[in-house]
Amino acid sequence: MTVVVVESPAKAKTINKYLGKDFTVLASYGHVRDLPAKDGSVRPDEDFGMDWEVDGKSAKRLSDIAAALKSDDRLILATDPDREGEAISWHVLEVLKKKGALKGKEVHRVVFNAITKSSVLEAMQHPRQVDADLVDAYLARRALDYLVGFSLSPVLWRKLPGSRSAGRVQSVALRIICDRELEIEAFRAQEYWSIDGTFTTPQGAEFQASLNSIAGKKLAKLDIKDEASARAIEQAVKGQPFKVDTIDSKPAKRHPYPPFRTSTLQQEASRKLGFSSSRTMQIAQRLYEGVDIGGETVGLITYMRTDGVDMAPEAIAATRNAILKNFGEPYLPSVPRHYTTKAKNAQEAHEAIRPTEMSRHPMAVRKTLDQDQFALYELIWKRTIASQMESAELERTTADIGTEGRDGKHYAFRATGSVVKFDGFLKVYSESLDDGEDEDSRRLPAMARGDSIGVRKLEGVQHFTEPPPRYSEASLIKKLEELGIGRPSTYVSILETLKIRGYIRIDKKRLIPEDKGRVVTAFLESFFRRYVEYDFTANLEEQLDKVSAGEINWKDVLRDFWKDFTAALEDIKELRVTNVLDALNDILAPHIFPPREDGGDARGCPSCGNGQLSLKLGKFGSFIGCSNYPECKFTRPMSPGADGPEAVPAEGVLLGVDPETGEKITRRLGRFGPYLQLGEAAEGEKPQRASIPKGKKPEEITLEEALRLLSLPREVGIHPETNKPIVANFGRFGPFILHDGTYANLETPEDVFTVGINRAVDILAEKKAKGFSRPKPGALKDLGPHPDGGGNIQVMAGRYGAYVKHGKVNATLPKGTDPQALTVEEALALIAARAGKEPTTKKKKAPSKKAAAKKAPVSGATAKKAPAKKAAAKKSAKKTVKAKKPKAA
């Protein structure tokens, strides 16, 4: 008997059917152990010793594997065919060795690129050992990510209050997004004009052409700078006869694209299907692990985390047969096509992403797949088929239409177009573009040199240069791949981590950096520039690739990195916050101090008139304040908004007077946003204040609305059963009513002022019937069982906002996410990112509040000995706890 270990239960079930009764196939459910999220898990001063921790669920699964081995004599590790899969096999092997479960057992490693019976049985005939070089590359990558996170993040917490953690690769991706935003903000539009015409051939066919040259000199894009120049050209050619100066037709070919690799699949699925990167990979995982077809679970595509673009010879042959069958001989090239990737540092050990059976047409499996699965499978099938088809043949035509101007100069207008003579692979597939149009879609009517050309319309058209577009998920992945940053298995986690930390948001599929993300990036660029440089990160990835190829030692890579990195950490320890703020003010100036409409000093305080605005760091994040504080208390949020900073003086904007008290009502701007205030603060007392509800523009608040908001909370009435009051108000999650510790949401903001006692009692009864109550946290939504087990996934309402919960893993929802609209797939991505990627620290007992607040984790190589007095207090506080942390160096 043989025990086979794979990652997922779905995969285990399918492979067990293929192998039969002599095999026991068990799932590890992904990684079985990881570095504990605490300081000291990687110890540079002990030759990079690493501590690993097995969580409770994985411990149970490993025990099941060990128990199965008692009656079996062979173990086969059949995890995924990539670095992560190799690492999982190594972890399983190491744990089983410690358990003594492998004595007298054969251990083999097998890999297969597709979950089909033939692929699995073929792999079983070619076992090998766990690849030590791939494991070393994994260990180096994991150690680097840990050391950067647990050494750099505490620096951020001390120097940038309100910031979260930093990562080795995520910080570079964030810099790419922030750099693009700075480009957009620093961009100044330039006016230019084009002279466009609608012309007709002698046969009456219309076509478009634009001015291309004057007196034989080709026009550049910005050569016609203003309306006066454009009108002068119009007058020079108006009423003049036009004819065809030249017409040139050339044959051209368009060649098919390679089959998909991970990055191109994510890009095309985003463009064509509107899928996020995480959604694409979730669907691809399902297609890879298999679907039920005729009572048998069959994997529909090959492994979906790959840099490779070529296919196995038998797959190429099957693709060519499918082309011949479905499209005929003219679409089949005489020789097969072979591709090589152009991506930097690509690993081509695996095939491209393709259907496991090219004869399996998408329509043949349409009924067995849901809508998204079918769409992605069809996309993969078409791309694979097209990759082996004939090139498309086109005819590109360029016509120059000329006239002699009234000023004696020759003016030439150019028209271009293409005609598809043979569609070739375009019959099946055409790749989408991120930005711009495909020029091959335009076509010119027939004309000949010397033909007289009529003019229907001729005019100057004003244009303005446009800033570069923000990155989409697809274009960011493309950029990361071009730079050699990240790998197929990391693209999704990079984006998810940035969203979870609140460093970016997505609006209309474009990635926009949040203020906290911009502050972190500006800080790293100023004081850790080397570690967010594109070339440095790409070169480090290249070194890790050399480790996986067995060319260099993994600990040598770590030693070289750690030596320079710790030196950089030491340099910044004594850095003052004023130095940090000065640097951030300069880098972020286009964003936080945009030019004023009146041409005045962008950093001049609009309240006191002689102070200078500067970035300030508060407990809850960054804001803009005046240098004359505390005399001038002007503040505003870091982002001034599309219309520039609102000049709200320290005494606020007067809205009117309260008719009952005679007190002034003002609208003010604090570090946490706009609010309303009644009267002035008496000594030792706070004035009455009210927040402005979300979605309401502060400048649109009227005196009447301000009076209503300041009257809150509103007592709706007395509950007939408890004789306790019901009150209505606005809160973090919108309008609500509260009764005896139970909160219930109201449908609209207006309900706060209009809901009656009967309706309020009904709403509370409905809420109670559903089992929700506060202040105890409750589930806002139950998403059902997790596919890997361990109970249901729930969306919870927490003190600091909504979060998704599974077992002991809590993952905060990205800013702006509607808890009620969260899908299972989105929840799984958040849970996976939180459980496997983001380090957290646990608070330890300390002798004083100051120590608890200030102490931040540092590596064993840079830790300092605590004073004897503090050490004694710590020892006393933890008298009964066994110490696991090594002594500080």
PDB file of C-alpha atoms in Angstrom, residues 92-253:
ATOM      1  CA  VAL A  92       5.466  17.359   5.258  1.00  0.00           C
ATOM      2  CA  LEU A  93       8.638  15.292   5.007  1.00  0.00           C
ATOM      3  CA  GLU A  94      10.361  17.185   7.846  1.00  0.00           C
ATOM      4  CA  VAL A  95       7.406  16.841  10.221  1.00  0.00           C
ATOM      5  CA  LEU A  96       7.005  13.130   9.475  1.00  0.00           C
ATOM      6  CA  LYS A  97      10.731  12.589  10.120  1.00  0.00           C
ATOM      7  CA  LYS A  98      10.407  14.215  13.547  1.00  0.00           C
ATOM      8  CA  LYS A  99       7.428  12.008  14.303  1.00  0.00           C
ATOM      9  CA  GLY A 100       9.496   8.940  13.393  1.00  0.00           C
ATOM     10  CA  ALA A 101       6.851   7.945  10.868  1.00  0.00           C
ATOM     11  CA  LEU A 102       9.286   7.289   7.987  1.00  0.00           C
ATOM     12  CA  LYS A 103      11.443   4.537   9.446  1.00  0.00           C
ATOM     13  CA  GLY A 104      11.757   1.795   6.868  1.00  0.00           C
ATOM     14  CA  LYS A 105       9.511   3.650   4.394  1.00  0.00           C
ATOM     15  CA  GLU A 106      10.252   4.595   0.791  1.00  0.00           C
ATOM     16  CA  VAL A 107       9.767   8.287   0.058  1.00  0.00           C
ATOM     17  CA  HIS A 108       9.329   9.664  -3.461  1.00  0.00           C
ATOM     18  CA  ARG A 109       8.282  12.929  -5.078  1.00  0.00           C
ATOM     19  CA  VAL A 110       6.192  13.024  -8.256  1.00  0.00           C
ATOM     20  CA  VAL A 111       4.842  15.950 -10.264  1.00  0.00           C
ATOM     21  CA  PHE A 112       2.208  16.176 -12.968  1.00  0.00           C
ATOM     22  CA  ASN A 113       1.170  19.206 -14.963  1.00  0.00           C
ATOM     23  CA  ALA A 114      -2.446  18.137 -15.419  1.00  0.00           C
ATOM     24  CA  ILE A 115      -4.918  16.161 -13.325  1.00  0.00           C
ATOM     25  CA  THR A 116      -5.862  13.560 -15.906  1.00  0.00           C
ATOM     26  CA  LYS A 117      -5.549   9.811 -15.565  1.00  0.00           C
ATOM     27  CA  SER A 118      -2.798   9.534 -18.167  1.00  0.00           C
ATOM     28  CA  SER A 119      -0.764  12.405 -16.653  1.00  0.00           C
ATOM     29  CA  VAL A 120      -1.043  11.051 -13.103  1.00  0.00           C
ATOM     30  CA  LEU A 121      -0.181   7.446 -14.044  1.00  0.00           C
ATOM     31  CA  GLU A 122       2.721   8.630 -16.177  1.00  0.00           C
ATOM     32  CA  ALA A 123       4.090  10.707 -13.280  1.00  0.00           C
ATOM     33  CA  MET A 124       3.935   7.708 -10.960  1.00  0.00           C
ATOM     34  CA  GLN A 125       6.323   5.900 -13.288  1.00  0.00           C
ATOM     35  CA  HIS A 126       8.970   8.642 -12.889  1.00  0.00           C
ATOM     36  CA  PRO A 127       9.442   9.381  -9.176  1.00  0.00           C
ATOM     37  CA  ARG A 128      12.316  11.511  -7.862  1.00  0.00           C
ATOM     38  CA  GLN A 129      13.490  13.024  -4.588  1.00  0.00           C
ATOM     39  CA  VAL A 130      12.455  16.398  -3.163  1.00  0.00           C
ATOM     40  CA  ASP A 131      14.461  19.051  -5.043  1.00  0.00           C
ATOM     41  CA  ALA A 132      16.815  20.548  -2.436  1.00  0.00           C
ATOM     42  CA  ASP A 133      17.643  23.560  -4.615  1.00  0.00           C
ATOM     43  CA  LEU A 134      13.986  24.543  -4.991  1.00  0.00           C
ATOM     44  CA  VAL A 135      13.526  24.155  -1.235  1.00  0.00           C
ATOM     45  CA  ASP A 136      16.581  26.345  -0.572  1.00  0.00           C
ATOM     46  CA  ALA A 137      15.142  29.047  -2.855  1.00  0.00           C
ATOM     47  CA  TYR A 138      11.866  28.860  -0.917  1.00  0.00           C
ATOM     48  CA  LEU A 139      13.682  29.117   2.429  1.00  0.00           C
ATOM     49  CA  ALA A 140      15.672  32.130   1.237  1.00  0.00           C
ATOM     50  CA  ARG A 141      12.549  33.891  -0.061  1.00  0.00           C
ATOM     51  CA  ARG A 142      10.589  33.172   3.112  1.00  0.00           C
ATOM     52  CA  ALA A 143      13.444  34.350   5.343  1.00  0.00           C
ATOM     53  CA  LEU A 144      13.913  37.549   3.328  1.00  0.00           C
ATOM     54  CA  ASP A 145      10.223  38.400   3.473  1.00  0.00           C
ATOM     55  CA  TYR A 146      10.139  37.733   7.211  1.00  0.00           C
ATOM     56  CA  LEU A 147      13.281  39.746   8.017  1.00  0.00           C
ATOM     57  CA  VAL A 148      12.143  42.740   5.963  1.00  0.00           C
ATOM     58  CA  GLY A 149       8.665  42.682   7.501  1.00  0.00           C
ATOM     59  CA  PHE A 150       9.766  42.259  11.116  1.00  0.00           C
ATOM     60  CA  SER A 151      12.653  44.725  10.884  1.00  0.00           C
ATOM     61  CA  LEU A 152      11.190  47.470   8.699  1.00  0.00           C
ATOM     62  CA  SER A 153       7.612  47.485  10.004  1.00  0.00           C
ATOM     63  CA  PRO A 154       8.592  48.583  13.556  1.00  0.00           C
ATOM     64  CA  VAL A 155      10.510  51.506  12.039  1.00  0.00           C
ATOM     65  CA  LEU A 156       7.326  52.526  10.227  1.00  0.00           C
ATOM     66  CA  TRP A 157       5.274  52.273  13.412  1.00  0.00           C
ATOM     67  CA  ARG A 158       7.692  54.549  15.291  1.00  0.00           C
ATOM     68  CA  LYS A 159       8.297  57.117  12.558  1.00  0.00           C
ATOM     69  CA  LEU A 160       4.884  57.036  10.844  1.00  0.00           C
ATOM     70  CA  PRO A 161       2.051  56.558  13.386  1.00  0.00           C
ATOM     71  CA  GLY A 162      -1.012  55.017  11.794  1.00  0.00           C
ATOM     72  CA  SER A 163       0.955  53.115   9.124  1.00  0.00           C
ATOM     73  CA  ARG A 164       0.899  49.354   8.909  1.00  0.00           C
ATOM     74  CA  SER A 165       3.532  46.868   7.814  1.00  0.00           C
ATOM     75  CA  ALA A 166       5.959  46.919   4.875  1.00  0.00           C
ATOM     76  CA  GLY A 167       6.875  44.006   2.619  1.00  0.00           C
ATOM     77  CA  ARG A 168       9.817  43.245   0.378  1.00  0.00           C
ATOM     78  CA  VAL A 169       7.878  42.939  -2.886  1.00  0.00           C
ATOM     79  CA  GLN A 170       4.584  44.611  -1.933  1.00  0.00           C
ATOM     80  CA  SER A 171       6.381  47.878  -1.141  1.00  0.00           C
ATOM     81  CA  VAL A 172       7.893  47.948  -4.629  1.00  0.00           C
ATOM     82  CA  ALA A 173       4.510  47.284  -6.248  1.00  0.00           C
ATOM     83  CA  LEU A 174       3.020  50.069  -4.134  1.00  0.00           C
ATOM     84  CA  ARG A 175       5.799  52.394  -5.280  1.00  0.00           C
ATOM     85  CA  ILE A 176       4.910  51.693  -8.923  1.00  0.00           C
ATOM     86  CA  ILE A 177       1.293  52.704  -8.245  1.00  0.00           C
ATOM     87  CA  CYS A 178       2.299  55.805  -6.241  1.00  0.00           C
ATOM     88  CA  ASP A 179       4.875  56.919  -8.813  1.00  0.00           C
ATOM     89  CA  ARG A 180       2.210  56.825 -11.495  1.00  0.00           C
ATOM     90  CA  GLU A 181      -0.089  58.934  -9.301  1.00  0.00           C
ATOM     91  CA  LEU A 182       2.670  61.511  -8.839  1.00  0.00           C
ATOM     92  CA  GLU A 183       3.131  61.599 -12.620  1.00  0.00           C
ATOM     93  CA  ILE A 184      -0.574  62.285 -13.039  1.00  0.00           C
ATOM     94  CA  GLU A 185      -0.593  65.045 -10.413  1.00  0.00           C
ATOM     95  CA  ALA A 186       2.541  66.715 -11.758  1.00  0.00           C
ATOM     96  CA  PHE A 187       1.188  66.523 -15.311  1.00  0.00           C
ATOM     97  CA  ARG A 188       0.328  69.832 -16.958  1.00  0.00           C
ATOM     98  CA  ALA A 189      -1.831  69.576 -20.051  1.00  0.00           C
ATOM     99  CA  GLN A 190      -0.534  71.144 -23.266  1.00  0.00           C
ATOM    100  CA  GLU A 191      -2.819  72.475 -25.957  1.00  0.00           C
ATOM    101  CA  TYR A 192      -2.339  71.323 -29.534  1.00  0.00           C
ATOM    102  CA  TRP A 193      -4.434  71.233 -32.694  1.00  0.00           C
ATOM    103  CA  SER A 194      -4.921  68.855 -35.577  1.00  0.00           C
ATOM    104  CA  ILE A 195      -6.388  69.596 -38.989  1.00  0.00           C
ATOM    105  CA  ASP A 196      -8.830  66.813 -39.808  1.00  0.00           C
ATOM    106  CA  GLY A 197     -10.815  66.326 -42.966  1.00  0.00           C
ATOM    107  CA  THR A 198     -13.590  64.206 -44.419  1.00  0.00           C
ATOM    108  CA  PHE A 199     -12.803  63.529 -48.085  1.00  0.00           C
ATOM    109  CA  THR A 200     -14.547  61.698 -50.942  1.00  0.00           C
ATOM    110  CA  THR A 201     -13.220  59.588 -53.808  1.00  0.00           C
ATOM    111  CA  PRO A 202     -14.394  60.105 -57.416  1.00  0.00           C
ATOM    112  CA  GLN A 203     -16.912  57.331 -56.740  1.00  0.00           C
ATOM    113  CA  GLY A 204     -18.324  59.219 -53.731  1.00  0.00           C
ATOM    114  CA  ALA A 205     -16.873  56.999 -50.963  1.00  0.00           C
ATOM    115  CA  GLU A 206     -15.944  58.871 -47.781  1.00  0.00           C
ATOM    116  CA  PHE A 207     -12.736  58.523 -45.801  1.00  0.00           C
ATOM    117  CA  GLN A 208     -10.910  60.416 -43.050  1.00  0.00           C
ATOM    118  CA  ALA A 209      -7.466  62.003 -43.258  1.00  0.00           C
ATOM    119  CA  SER A 210      -5.378  64.363 -41.102  1.00  0.00           C
ATOM    120  CA  LEU A 211      -2.707  66.926 -41.974  1.00  0.00           C
ATOM    121  CA  ASN A 212       0.621  65.103 -42.000  1.00  0.00           C
ATOM    122  CA  SER A 213       3.160  67.514 -43.527  1.00  0.00           C
ATOM    123  CA  ILE A 214       3.640  71.115 -44.644  1.00  0.00           C
ATOM    124  CA  ALA A 215       6.129  71.953 -47.407  1.00  0.00           C
ATOM    125  CA  GLY A 216       7.565  68.443 -47.154  1.00  0.00           C
ATOM    126  CA  LYS A 217       8.225  68.666 -43.400  1.00  0.00           C
ATOM    127  CA  LYS A 218       6.422  66.085 -41.296  1.00  0.00           C
ATOM    128  CA  LEU A 219       4.313  67.543 -38.492  1.00  0.00           C
ATOM    129  CA  ALA A 220       4.971  66.473 -34.918  1.00  0.00           C
ATOM    130  CA  LYS A 221       2.060  66.032 -32.530  1.00  0.00           C
ATOM    131  CA  LEU A 222       2.471  69.401 -30.801  1.00  0.00           C
ATOM    132  CA  ASP A 223       3.573  71.498 -33.784  1.00  0.00           C
ATOM    133  CA  ILE A 224       0.223  73.282 -34.208  1.00  0.00           C
ATOM    134  CA  LYS A 225       0.134  74.925 -30.798  1.00  0.00           C
ATOM    135  CA  ASP A 226      -2.890  77.197 -30.803  1.00  0.00           C
ATOM    136  CA  GLU A 227      -6.139  78.138 -32.514  1.00  0.00           C
ATOM    137  CA  ALA A 228      -4.579  81.011 -34.484  1.00  0.00           C
ATOM    138  CA  SER A 229      -2.114  78.634 -36.165  1.00  0.00           C
ATOM    139  CA  ALA A 230      -4.901  76.160 -36.927  1.00  0.00           C
ATOM    140  CA  ARG A 231      -7.156  78.836 -38.434  1.00  0.00           C
ATOM    141  CA  ALA A 232      -4.282  80.105 -40.619  1.00  0.00           C
ATOM    142  CA  ILE A 233      -3.832  76.605 -42.078  1.00  0.00           C
ATOM    143  CA  GLU A 234      -7.582  76.292 -42.631  1.00  0.00           C
ATOM    144  CA  GLN A 235      -7.597  79.531 -44.632  1.00  0.00           C
ATOM    145  CA  ALA A 236      -4.531  78.432 -46.635  1.00  0.00           C
ATOM    146  CA  VAL A 237      -6.204  75.236 -47.912  1.00  0.00           C
ATOM    147  CA  LYS A 238      -9.865  76.272 -47.918  1.00  0.00           C
ATOM    148  CA  GLY A 239     -11.390  75.939 -51.399  1.00  0.00           C
ATOM    149  CA  GLN A 240      -8.199  74.524 -52.913  1.00  0.00           C
ATOM    150  CA  PRO A 241      -8.349  71.402 -55.143  1.00  0.00           C
ATOM    151  CA  PHE A 242      -7.079  68.129 -53.634  1.00  0.00           C
ATOM    152  CA  LYS A 243      -5.698  65.091 -55.410  1.00  0.00           C
ATOM    153  CA  VAL A 244      -4.043  61.782 -54.476  1.00  0.00           C
ATOM    154  CA  ASP A 245      -0.283  62.470 -54.322  1.00  0.00           C
ATOM    155  CA  THR A 246       0.757  58.906 -53.465  1.00  0.00           C
ATOM    156  CA  ILE A 247      -0.907  55.664 -52.549  1.00  0.00           C
ATOM    157  CA  ASP A 248       1.041  52.738 -51.202  1.00  0.00           C
ATOM    158  CA  SER A 249      -0.249  49.276 -50.390  1.00  0.00           C
ATOM    159  CA  LYS A 250       1.975  46.731 -48.659  1.00  0.00           C
ATOM    160  CA  PRO A 251       1.225  43.198 -47.555  1.00  0.00           C
ATOM    161  CA  ALA A 252       1.590  42.553 -43.841  1.00  0.00           C
ATOM    162  CA  LYS A 253       1.167  39.662 -41.448  1.00  0.00           C
TER     163      LYS A 253
END
